[in-house]
Amino acid sequence: MASYLVMEERFFTSTEASEITGCSRRQIQHWRKQKIIVPTVNPGGKGRNVYYSELDLLNLSVMKYLLSRGLSFEASLKLLMTLKQRKYLKTLKGWHNFSTVYLSLDPETFKPEFVFNIKHAEEELGANHLVIPINGKYIYSVLQQQLQRFHNT
């Protein structure tokens, strides 16, 4: 295990980040080069010189989750950036309490809109939009389970 601890925060290599999140190393490298999800330590480095924080792993996990649910890369990226802008992905604190965000798609244009409360999601459904719930608490709990497994190996 090459991860290391700095001031009570653990950091992980690209290989470890891949093992923990289920993202391929190729995906992680591509997202780093595109500045979509960059490692906290030495973001411009190569290979074993870069390290990801747990928050970085959460960002990777969110992207993996969205793509695995059939969302396009563009829609997944837009939601990831929206979550960052709304400060949901700026800190781990409170993420475990974050429950659901809804992706609403207009049936004619398929333009994605992100809805952050159930009433608005219900209105979108009433307007015949496709509404997809995205469960943040689930993503967080899966990441915590993977981290626990990783630390126990």
PDB file of N, CA, C and O in Angstrom, residues 86-143:
ATOM      1  N   ARG A  86     -21.990  24.135  -6.591  1.00  0.00           N
ATOM      2  CA  ARG A  86     -22.912  24.268  -5.462  1.00  0.00           C
ATOM      3  C   ARG A  86     -22.256  23.807  -4.164  1.00  0.00           C
ATOM      4  O   ARG A  86     -22.930  23.669  -3.151  1.00  0.00           O
ATOM      5  N   LYS A  87     -20.962  23.535  -4.230  1.00  0.00           N
ATOM      6  CA  LYS A  87     -20.143  23.184  -3.079  1.00  0.00           C
ATOM      7  C   LYS A  87     -20.451  21.814  -2.482  1.00  0.00           C
ATOM      8  O   LYS A  87     -20.014  21.497  -1.395  1.00  0.00           O
ATOM      9  N   TYR A  88     -21.196  20.966  -3.200  1.00  0.00           N
ATOM     10  CA  TYR A  88     -21.429  19.609  -2.717  1.00  0.00           C
ATOM     11  C   TYR A  88     -20.146  18.786  -2.788  1.00  0.00           C
ATOM     12  O   TYR A  88     -19.974  17.842  -2.036  1.00  0.00           O
ATOM     13  N   LEU A  89     -19.259  19.112  -3.728  1.00  0.00           N
ATOM     14  CA  LEU A  89     -18.026  18.339  -3.890  1.00  0.00           C
ATOM     15  C   LEU A  89     -16.797  19.175  -3.545  1.00  0.00           C
ATOM     16  O   LEU A  89     -15.723  18.955  -4.083  1.00  0.00           O
ATOM     17  N   LYS A  90     -16.944  20.127  -2.649  1.00  0.00           N
ATOM     18  CA  LYS A  90     -15.808  20.934  -2.200  1.00  0.00           C
ATOM     19  C   LYS A  90     -15.219  20.377  -0.909  1.00  0.00           C
ATOM     20  O   LYS A  90     -14.103  20.680  -0.546  1.00  0.00           O
ATOM     21  N   THR A  91     -16.000  19.580  -0.193  1.00  0.00           N
ATOM     22  CA  THR A  91     -15.558  19.023   1.085  1.00  0.00           C
ATOM     23  C   THR A  91     -16.284  17.701   1.337  1.00  0.00           C
ATOM     24  O   THR A  91     -17.398  17.502   0.848  1.00  0.00           O
ATOM     25  N   LEU A  92     -15.657  16.816   2.090  1.00  0.00           N
ATOM     26  CA  LEU A  92     -16.318  15.568   2.462  1.00  0.00           C
ATOM     27  C   LEU A  92     -17.351  15.795   3.555  1.00  0.00           C
ATOM     28  O   LEU A  92     -18.310  15.053   3.679  1.00  0.00           O
ATOM     29  N   LYS A  93     -17.148  16.849   4.336  1.00  0.00           N
ATOM     30  CA  LYS A  93     -18.032  17.126   5.463  1.00  0.00           C
ATOM     31  C   LYS A  93     -19.462  17.328   4.957  1.00  0.00           C
ATOM     32  O   LYS A  93     -19.727  18.154   4.104  1.00  0.00           O
ATOM     33  N   GLY A  94     -20.356  16.554   5.496  1.00  0.00           N
ATOM     34  CA  GLY A  94     -21.758  16.692   5.141  1.00  0.00           C
ATOM     35  C   GLY A  94     -22.181  15.887   3.920  1.00  0.00           C
ATOM     36  O   GLY A  94     -23.365  15.742   3.674  1.00  0.00           O
ATOM     37  N   TRP A  95     -21.234  15.377   3.142  1.00  0.00           N
ATOM     38  CA  TRP A  95     -21.625  14.618   1.938  1.00  0.00           C
ATOM     39  C   TRP A  95     -22.452  13.401   2.322  1.00  0.00           C
ATOM     40  O   TRP A  95     -23.396  13.045   1.624  1.00  0.00           O
ATOM     41  N   HIS A  96     -22.115  12.764   3.438  1.00  0.00           N
ATOM     42  CA  HIS A  96     -22.870  11.578   3.839  1.00  0.00           C
ATOM     43  C   HIS A  96     -24.334  11.897   4.149  1.00  0.00           C
ATOM     44  O   HIS A  96     -25.165  11.012   4.170  1.00  0.00           O
ATOM     45  N   ASN A  97     -24.655  13.167   4.363  1.00  0.00           N
ATOM     46  CA  ASN A  97     -26.046  13.572   4.584  1.00  0.00           C
ATOM     47  C   ASN A  97     -26.742  13.986   3.297  1.00  0.00           C
ATOM     48  O   ASN A  97     -27.954  14.146   3.278  1.00  0.00           O
ATOM     49  N   PHE A  98     -25.967  14.198   2.243  1.00  0.00           N
ATOM     50  CA  PHE A  98     -26.530  14.615   0.962  1.00  0.00           C
ATOM     51  C   PHE A  98     -27.272  13.433   0.371  1.00  0.00           C
ATOM     52  O   PHE A  98     -26.702  12.379   0.168  1.00  0.00           O
ATOM     53  N   SER A  99     -28.538  13.586   0.114  1.00  0.00           N
ATOM     54  CA  SER A  99     -29.294  12.431  -0.337  1.00  0.00           C
ATOM     55  C   SER A  99     -29.433  12.360  -1.843  1.00  0.00           C
ATOM     56  O   SER A  99     -28.753  11.591  -2.495  1.00  0.00           O
ATOM     57  N   THR A 100     -30.260  13.206  -2.427  1.00  0.00           N
ATOM     58  CA  THR A 100     -30.590  13.000  -3.833  1.00  0.00           C
ATOM     59  C   THR A 100     -30.613  14.300  -4.613  1.00  0.00           C
ATOM     60  O   THR A 100     -31.094  15.318  -4.140  1.00  0.00           O
ATOM     61  N   VAL A 101     -30.058  14.222  -5.823  1.00  0.00           N
ATOM     62  CA  VAL A 101     -30.207  15.273  -6.813  1.00  0.00           C
ATOM     63  C   VAL A 101     -30.913  14.599  -7.989  1.00  0.00           C
ATOM     64  O   VAL A 101     -30.779  13.390  -8.181  1.00  0.00           O
ATOM     65  N   TYR A 102     -31.668  15.352  -8.730  1.00  0.00           N
ATOM     66  CA  TYR A 102     -32.444  14.774  -9.827  1.00  0.00           C
ATOM     67  C   TYR A 102     -31.977  15.358 -11.149  1.00  0.00           C
ATOM     68  O   TYR A 102     -31.796  16.559 -11.274  1.00  0.00           O
ATOM     69  N   LEU A 103     -31.798  14.491 -12.109  1.00  0.00           N
ATOM     70  CA  LEU A 103     -31.479  14.915 -13.465  1.00  0.00           C
ATOM     71  C   LEU A 103     -32.779  14.875 -14.248  1.00  0.00           C
ATOM     72  O   LEU A 103     -33.431  13.838 -14.335  1.00  0.00           O
ATOM     73  N   SER A 104     -33.176  16.013 -14.788  1.00  0.00           N
ATOM     74  CA  SER A 104     -34.405  16.110 -15.565  1.00  0.00           C
ATOM     75  C   SER A 104     -34.046  16.320 -17.029  1.00  0.00           C
ATOM     76  O   SER A 104     -33.219  17.170 -17.362  1.00  0.00           O
ATOM     77  N   LEU A 105     -34.670  15.531 -17.902  1.00  0.00           N
ATOM     78  CA  LEU A 105     -34.435  15.659 -19.340  1.00  0.00           C
ATOM     79  C   LEU A 105     -35.731  16.039 -20.036  1.00  0.00           C
ATOM     80  O   LEU A 105     -36.755  15.365 -19.878  1.00  0.00           O
ATOM     81  N   ASP A 106     -35.680  17.114 -20.798  1.00  0.00           N
ATOM     82  CA  ASP A 106     -36.816  17.525 -21.616  1.00  0.00           C
ATOM     83  C   ASP A 106     -36.984  16.473 -22.707  1.00  0.00           C
ATOM     84  O   ASP A 106     -36.018  16.130 -23.400  1.00  0.00           O
ATOM     85  N   PRO A 107     -38.187  15.921 -22.901  1.00  0.00           N
ATOM     86  CA  PRO A 107     -38.379  14.842 -23.875  1.00  0.00           C
ATOM     87  C   PRO A 107     -38.149  15.261 -25.325  1.00  0.00           C
ATOM     88  O   PRO A 107     -37.890  14.416 -26.181  1.00  0.00           O
ATOM     89  N   GLU A 108     -38.226  16.550 -25.610  1.00  0.00           N
ATOM     90  CA  GLU A 108     -38.035  17.003 -26.988  1.00  0.00           C
ATOM     91  C   GLU A 108     -36.582  17.354 -27.286  1.00  0.00           C
ATOM     92  O   GLU A 108     -36.063  17.028 -28.346  1.00  0.00           O
ATOM     93  N   THR A 109     -35.930  18.017 -26.357  1.00  0.00           N
ATOM     94  CA  THR A 109     -34.559  18.487 -26.608  1.00  0.00           C
ATOM     95  C   THR A 109     -33.500  17.629 -25.918  1.00  0.00           C
ATOM     96  O   THR A 109     -32.331  17.699 -26.262  1.00  0.00           O
ATOM     97  N   PHE A 110     -33.911  16.844 -24.949  1.00  0.00           N
ATOM     98  CA  PHE A 110     -33.005  16.041 -24.103  1.00  0.00           C
ATOM     99  C   PHE A 110     -31.958  16.903 -23.398  1.00  0.00           C
ATOM    100  O   PHE A 110     -30.913  16.428 -23.000  1.00  0.00           O
ATOM    101  N   LYS A 111     -32.276  18.185 -23.252  1.00  0.00           N
ATOM    102  CA  LYS A 111     -31.385  19.084 -22.523  1.00  0.00           C
ATOM    103  C   LYS A 111     -31.466  18.746 -21.037  1.00  0.00           C
ATOM    104  O   LYS A 111     -32.548  18.734 -20.454  1.00  0.00           O
ATOM    105  N   PRO A 112     -30.311  18.465 -20.399  1.00  0.00           N
ATOM    106  CA  PRO A 112     -30.350  18.108 -18.977  1.00  0.00           C
ATOM    107  C   PRO A 112     -30.481  19.335 -18.082  1.00  0.00           C
ATOM    108  O   PRO A 112     -29.915  20.391 -18.354  1.00  0.00           O
ATOM    109  N   GLU A 113     -31.267  19.194 -17.044  1.00  0.00           N
ATOM    110  CA  GLU A 113     -31.379  20.209 -15.995  1.00  0.00           C
ATOM    111  C   GLU A 113     -31.268  19.469 -14.671  1.00  0.00           C
ATOM    112  O   GLU A 113     -31.805  18.373 -14.521  1.00  0.00           O
ATOM    113  N   PHE A 114     -30.560  20.051 -13.725  1.00  0.00           N
ATOM    114  CA  PHE A 114     -30.386  19.407 -12.444  1.00  0.00           C
ATOM    115  C   PHE A 114     -31.299  20.058 -11.423  1.00  0.00           C
ATOM    116  O   PHE A 114     -31.344  21.268 -11.290  1.00  0.00           O
ATOM    117  N   VAL A 115     -32.048  19.235 -10.741  1.00  0.00           N
ATOM    118  CA  VAL A 115     -33.065  19.673  -9.802  1.00  0.00           C
ATOM    119  C   VAL A 115     -32.634  19.222  -8.409  1.00  0.00           C
ATOM    120  O   VAL A 115     -32.276  18.062  -8.221  1.00  0.00           O
ATOM    121  N   PHE A 116     -32.696  20.136  -7.444  1.00  0.00           N
ATOM    122  CA  PHE A 116     -32.175  19.830  -6.127  1.00  0.00           C
ATOM    123  C   PHE A 116     -33.243  19.691  -5.051  1.00  0.00           C
ATOM    124  O   PHE A 116     -32.921  19.587  -3.883  1.00  0.00           O
ATOM    125  N   ASN A 117     -34.521  19.675  -5.444  1.00  0.00           N
ATOM    126  CA  ASN A 117     -35.543  19.386  -4.436  1.00  0.00           C
ATOM    127  C   ASN A 117     -36.663  18.566  -5.061  1.00  0.00           C
ATOM    128  O   ASN A 117     -36.935  18.645  -6.259  1.00  0.00           O
ATOM    129  N   ILE A 118     -37.308  17.771  -4.229  1.00  0.00           N
ATOM    130  CA  ILE A 118     -38.307  16.806  -4.686  1.00  0.00           C
ATOM    131  C   ILE A 118     -39.520  17.479  -5.317  1.00  0.00           C
ATOM    132  O   ILE A 118     -40.069  16.983  -6.297  1.00  0.00           O
ATOM    133  N   LYS A 119     -39.944  18.616  -4.800  1.00  0.00           N
ATOM    134  CA  LYS A 119     -41.113  19.320  -5.365  1.00  0.00           C
ATOM    135  C   LYS A 119     -40.863  19.706  -6.819  1.00  0.00           C
ATOM    136  O   LYS A 119     -41.719  19.515  -7.674  1.00  0.00           O
ATOM    137  N   HIS A 120     -39.682  20.255  -7.069  1.00  0.00           N
ATOM    138  CA  HIS A 120     -39.332  20.640  -8.435  1.00  0.00           C
ATOM    139  C   HIS A 120     -39.251  19.398  -9.318  1.00  0.00           C
ATOM    140  O   HIS A 120     -39.688  19.408 -10.480  1.00  0.00           O
ATOM    141  N   ALA A 121     -38.695  18.305  -8.789  1.00  0.00           N
ATOM    142  CA  ALA A 121     -38.611  17.056  -9.558  1.00  0.00           C
ATOM    143  C   ALA A 121     -40.006  16.557  -9.920  1.00  0.00           C
ATOM    144  O   ALA A 121     -40.239  16.093 -11.049  1.00  0.00           O
ATOM    145  N   GLU A 122     -40.940  16.657  -8.981  1.00  0.00           N
ATOM    146  CA  GLU A 122     -42.318  16.245  -9.255  1.00  0.00           C
ATOM    147  C   GLU A 122     -42.946  17.113 -10.345  1.00  0.00           C
ATOM    148  O   GLU A 122     -43.691  16.619 -11.195  1.00  0.00           O
ATOM    149  N   GLU A 123     -42.650  18.413 -10.330  1.00  0.00           N
ATOM    150  CA  GLU A 123     -43.154  19.316 -11.372  1.00  0.00           C
ATOM    151  C   GLU A 123     -42.594  18.915 -12.737  1.00  0.00           C
ATOM    152  O   GLU A 123     -43.314  18.935 -13.739  1.00  0.00           O
ATOM    153  N   GLU A 124     -41.322  18.560 -12.754  1.00  0.00           N
ATOM    154  CA  GLU A 124     -40.686  18.121 -14.000  1.00  0.00           C
ATOM    155  C   GLU A 124     -41.360  16.843 -14.515  1.00  0.00           C
ATOM    156  O   GLU A 124     -41.611  16.705 -15.715  1.00  0.00           O
ATOM    157  N   LEU A 125     -41.636  15.916 -13.613  1.00  0.00           N
ATOM    158  CA  LEU A 125     -42.347  14.692 -14.007  1.00  0.00           C
ATOM    159  C   LEU A 125     -43.721  15.021 -14.566  1.00  0.00           C
ATOM    160  O   LEU A 125     -44.150  14.435 -15.565  1.00  0.00           O
ATOM    161  N   GLY A 126     -44.403  15.968 -13.925  1.00  0.00           N
ATOM    162  CA  GLY A 126     -45.723  16.399 -14.385  1.00  0.00           C
ATOM    163  C   GLY A 126     -45.681  17.016 -15.774  1.00  0.00           C
ATOM    164  O   GLY A 126     -46.663  16.987 -16.504  1.00  0.00           O
ATOM    165  N   ALA A 127     -44.522  17.566 -16.148  1.00  0.00           N
ATOM    166  CA  ALA A 127     -44.349  18.155 -17.478  1.00  0.00           C
ATOM    167  C   ALA A 127     -43.820  17.115 -18.469  1.00  0.00           C
ATOM    168  O   ALA A 127     -43.308  17.452 -19.531  1.00  0.00           O
ATOM    169  N   ASN A 128     -43.943  15.847 -18.105  1.00  0.00           N
ATOM    170  CA  ASN A 128     -43.519  14.715 -18.938  1.00  0.00           C
ATOM    171  C   ASN A 128     -42.009  14.671 -19.192  1.00  0.00           C
ATOM    172  O   ASN A 128     -41.572  14.158 -20.224  1.00  0.00           O
ATOM    173  N   HIS A 129     -41.240  15.233 -18.278  1.00  0.00           N
ATOM    174  CA  HIS A 129     -39.786  15.115 -18.384  1.00  0.00           C
ATOM    175  C   HIS A 129     -39.346  13.798 -17.765  1.00  0.00           C
ATOM    176  O   HIS A 129     -39.981  13.286 -16.845  1.00  0.00           O
ATOM    177  N   LEU A 130     -38.264  13.253 -18.287  1.00  0.00           N
ATOM    178  CA  LEU A 130     -37.642  12.087 -17.678  1.00  0.00           C
ATOM    179  C   LEU A 130     -36.843  12.597 -16.485  1.00  0.00           C
ATOM    180  O   LEU A 130     -36.035  13.522 -16.624  1.00  0.00           O
ATOM    181  N   VAL A 131     -37.072  12.034 -15.304  1.00  0.00           N
ATOM    182  CA  VAL A 131     -36.365  12.466 -14.102  1.00  0.00           C
ATOM    183  C   VAL A 131     -35.619  11.268 -13.524  1.00  0.00           C
ATOM    184  O   VAL A 131     -36.217  10.228 -13.242  1.00  0.00           O
ATOM    185  N   ILE A 132     -34.312  11.436 -13.370  1.00  0.00           N
ATOM    186  CA  ILE A 132     -33.451  10.369 -12.859  1.00  0.00           C
ATOM    187  C   ILE A 132     -32.890  10.801 -11.507  1.00  0.00           C
ATOM    188  O   ILE A 132     -32.196  11.815 -11.415  1.00  0.00           O
ATOM    189  N   PRO A 133     -33.189  10.045 -10.438  1.00  0.00           N
ATOM    190  CA  PRO A 133     -32.610  10.386  -9.142  1.00  0.00           C
ATOM    191  C   PRO A 133     -31.156   9.925  -9.071  1.00  0.00           C
ATOM    192  O   PRO A 133     -30.802   8.862  -9.569  1.00  0.00           O
ATOM    193  N   ILE A 134     -30.322  10.736  -8.460  1.00  0.00           N
ATOM    194  CA  ILE A 134     -28.917  10.395  -8.256  1.00  0.00           C
ATOM    195  C   ILE A 134     -28.671  10.478  -6.759  1.00  0.00           C
ATOM    196  O   ILE A 134     -28.742  11.555  -6.166  1.00  0.00           O
ATOM    197  N   ASN A 135     -28.409   9.334  -6.142  1.00  0.00           N
ATOM    198  CA  ASN A 135     -28.332   9.227  -4.694  1.00  0.00           C
ATOM    199  C   ASN A 135     -26.911   9.444  -4.189  1.00  0.00           C
ATOM    200  O   ASN A 135     -26.073   8.554  -4.238  1.00  0.00           O
ATOM    201  N   GLY A 136     -26.640  10.639  -3.685  1.00  0.00           N
ATOM    202  CA  GLY A 136     -25.314  10.990  -3.180  1.00  0.00           C
ATOM    203  C   GLY A 136     -24.911  10.204  -1.957  1.00  0.00           C
ATOM    204  O   GLY A 136     -23.755   9.826  -1.794  1.00  0.00           O
ATOM    205  N   LYS A 137     -25.864   9.932  -1.081  1.00  0.00           N
ATOM    206  CA  LYS A 137     -25.568   9.178   0.141  1.00  0.00           C
ATOM    207  C   LYS A 137     -25.075   7.772  -0.213  1.00  0.00           C
ATOM    208  O   LYS A 137     -24.157   7.244   0.409  1.00  0.00           O
ATOM    209  N   TYR A 138     -25.686   7.173  -1.233  1.00  0.00           N
ATOM    210  CA  TYR A 138     -25.270   5.849  -1.686  1.00  0.00           C
ATOM    211  C   TYR A 138     -23.842   5.884  -2.226  1.00  0.00           C
ATOM    212  O   TYR A 138     -23.015   5.032  -1.886  1.00  0.00           O
ATOM    213  N   ILE A 139     -23.536   6.870  -3.058  1.00  0.00           N
ATOM    214  CA  ILE A 139     -22.189   6.991  -3.632  1.00  0.00           C
ATOM    215  C   ILE A 139     -21.162   7.113  -2.515  1.00  0.00           C
ATOM    216  O   ILE A 139     -20.132   6.443  -2.520  1.00  0.00           O
ATOM    217  N   TYR A 140     -21.467   7.946  -1.537  1.00  0.00           N
ATOM    218  CA  TYR A 140     -20.555   8.163  -0.410  1.00  0.00           C
ATOM    219  C   TYR A 140     -20.357   6.871   0.390  1.00  0.00           C
ATOM    220  O   TYR A 140     -19.236   6.514   0.746  1.00  0.00           O
ATOM    221  N   SER A 141     -21.445   6.148   0.663  1.00  0.00           N
ATOM    222  CA  SER A 141     -21.327   4.927   1.468  1.00  0.00           C
ATOM    223  C   SER A 141     -20.539   3.844   0.733  1.00  0.00           C
ATOM    224  O   SER A 141     -19.753   3.122   1.354  1.00  0.00           O
ATOM    225  N   VAL A 142     -20.719   3.724  -0.572  1.00  0.00           N
ATOM    226  CA  VAL A 142     -19.941   2.750  -1.345  1.00  0.00           C
ATOM    227  C   VAL A 142     -18.455   3.104  -1.297  1.00  0.00           C
ATOM    228  O   VAL A 142     -17.605   2.234  -1.096  1.00  0.00           O
ATOM    229  N   LEU A 143     -18.124   4.394  -1.450  1.00  0.00           N
ATOM    230  CA  LEU A 143     -16.728   4.819  -1.365  1.00  0.00           C
ATOM    231  C   LEU A 143     -16.155   4.480   0.006  1.00  0.00           C
ATOM    232  O   LEU A 143     -15.038   3.967   0.111  1.00  0.00           O
TER     233      LEU A 143
END
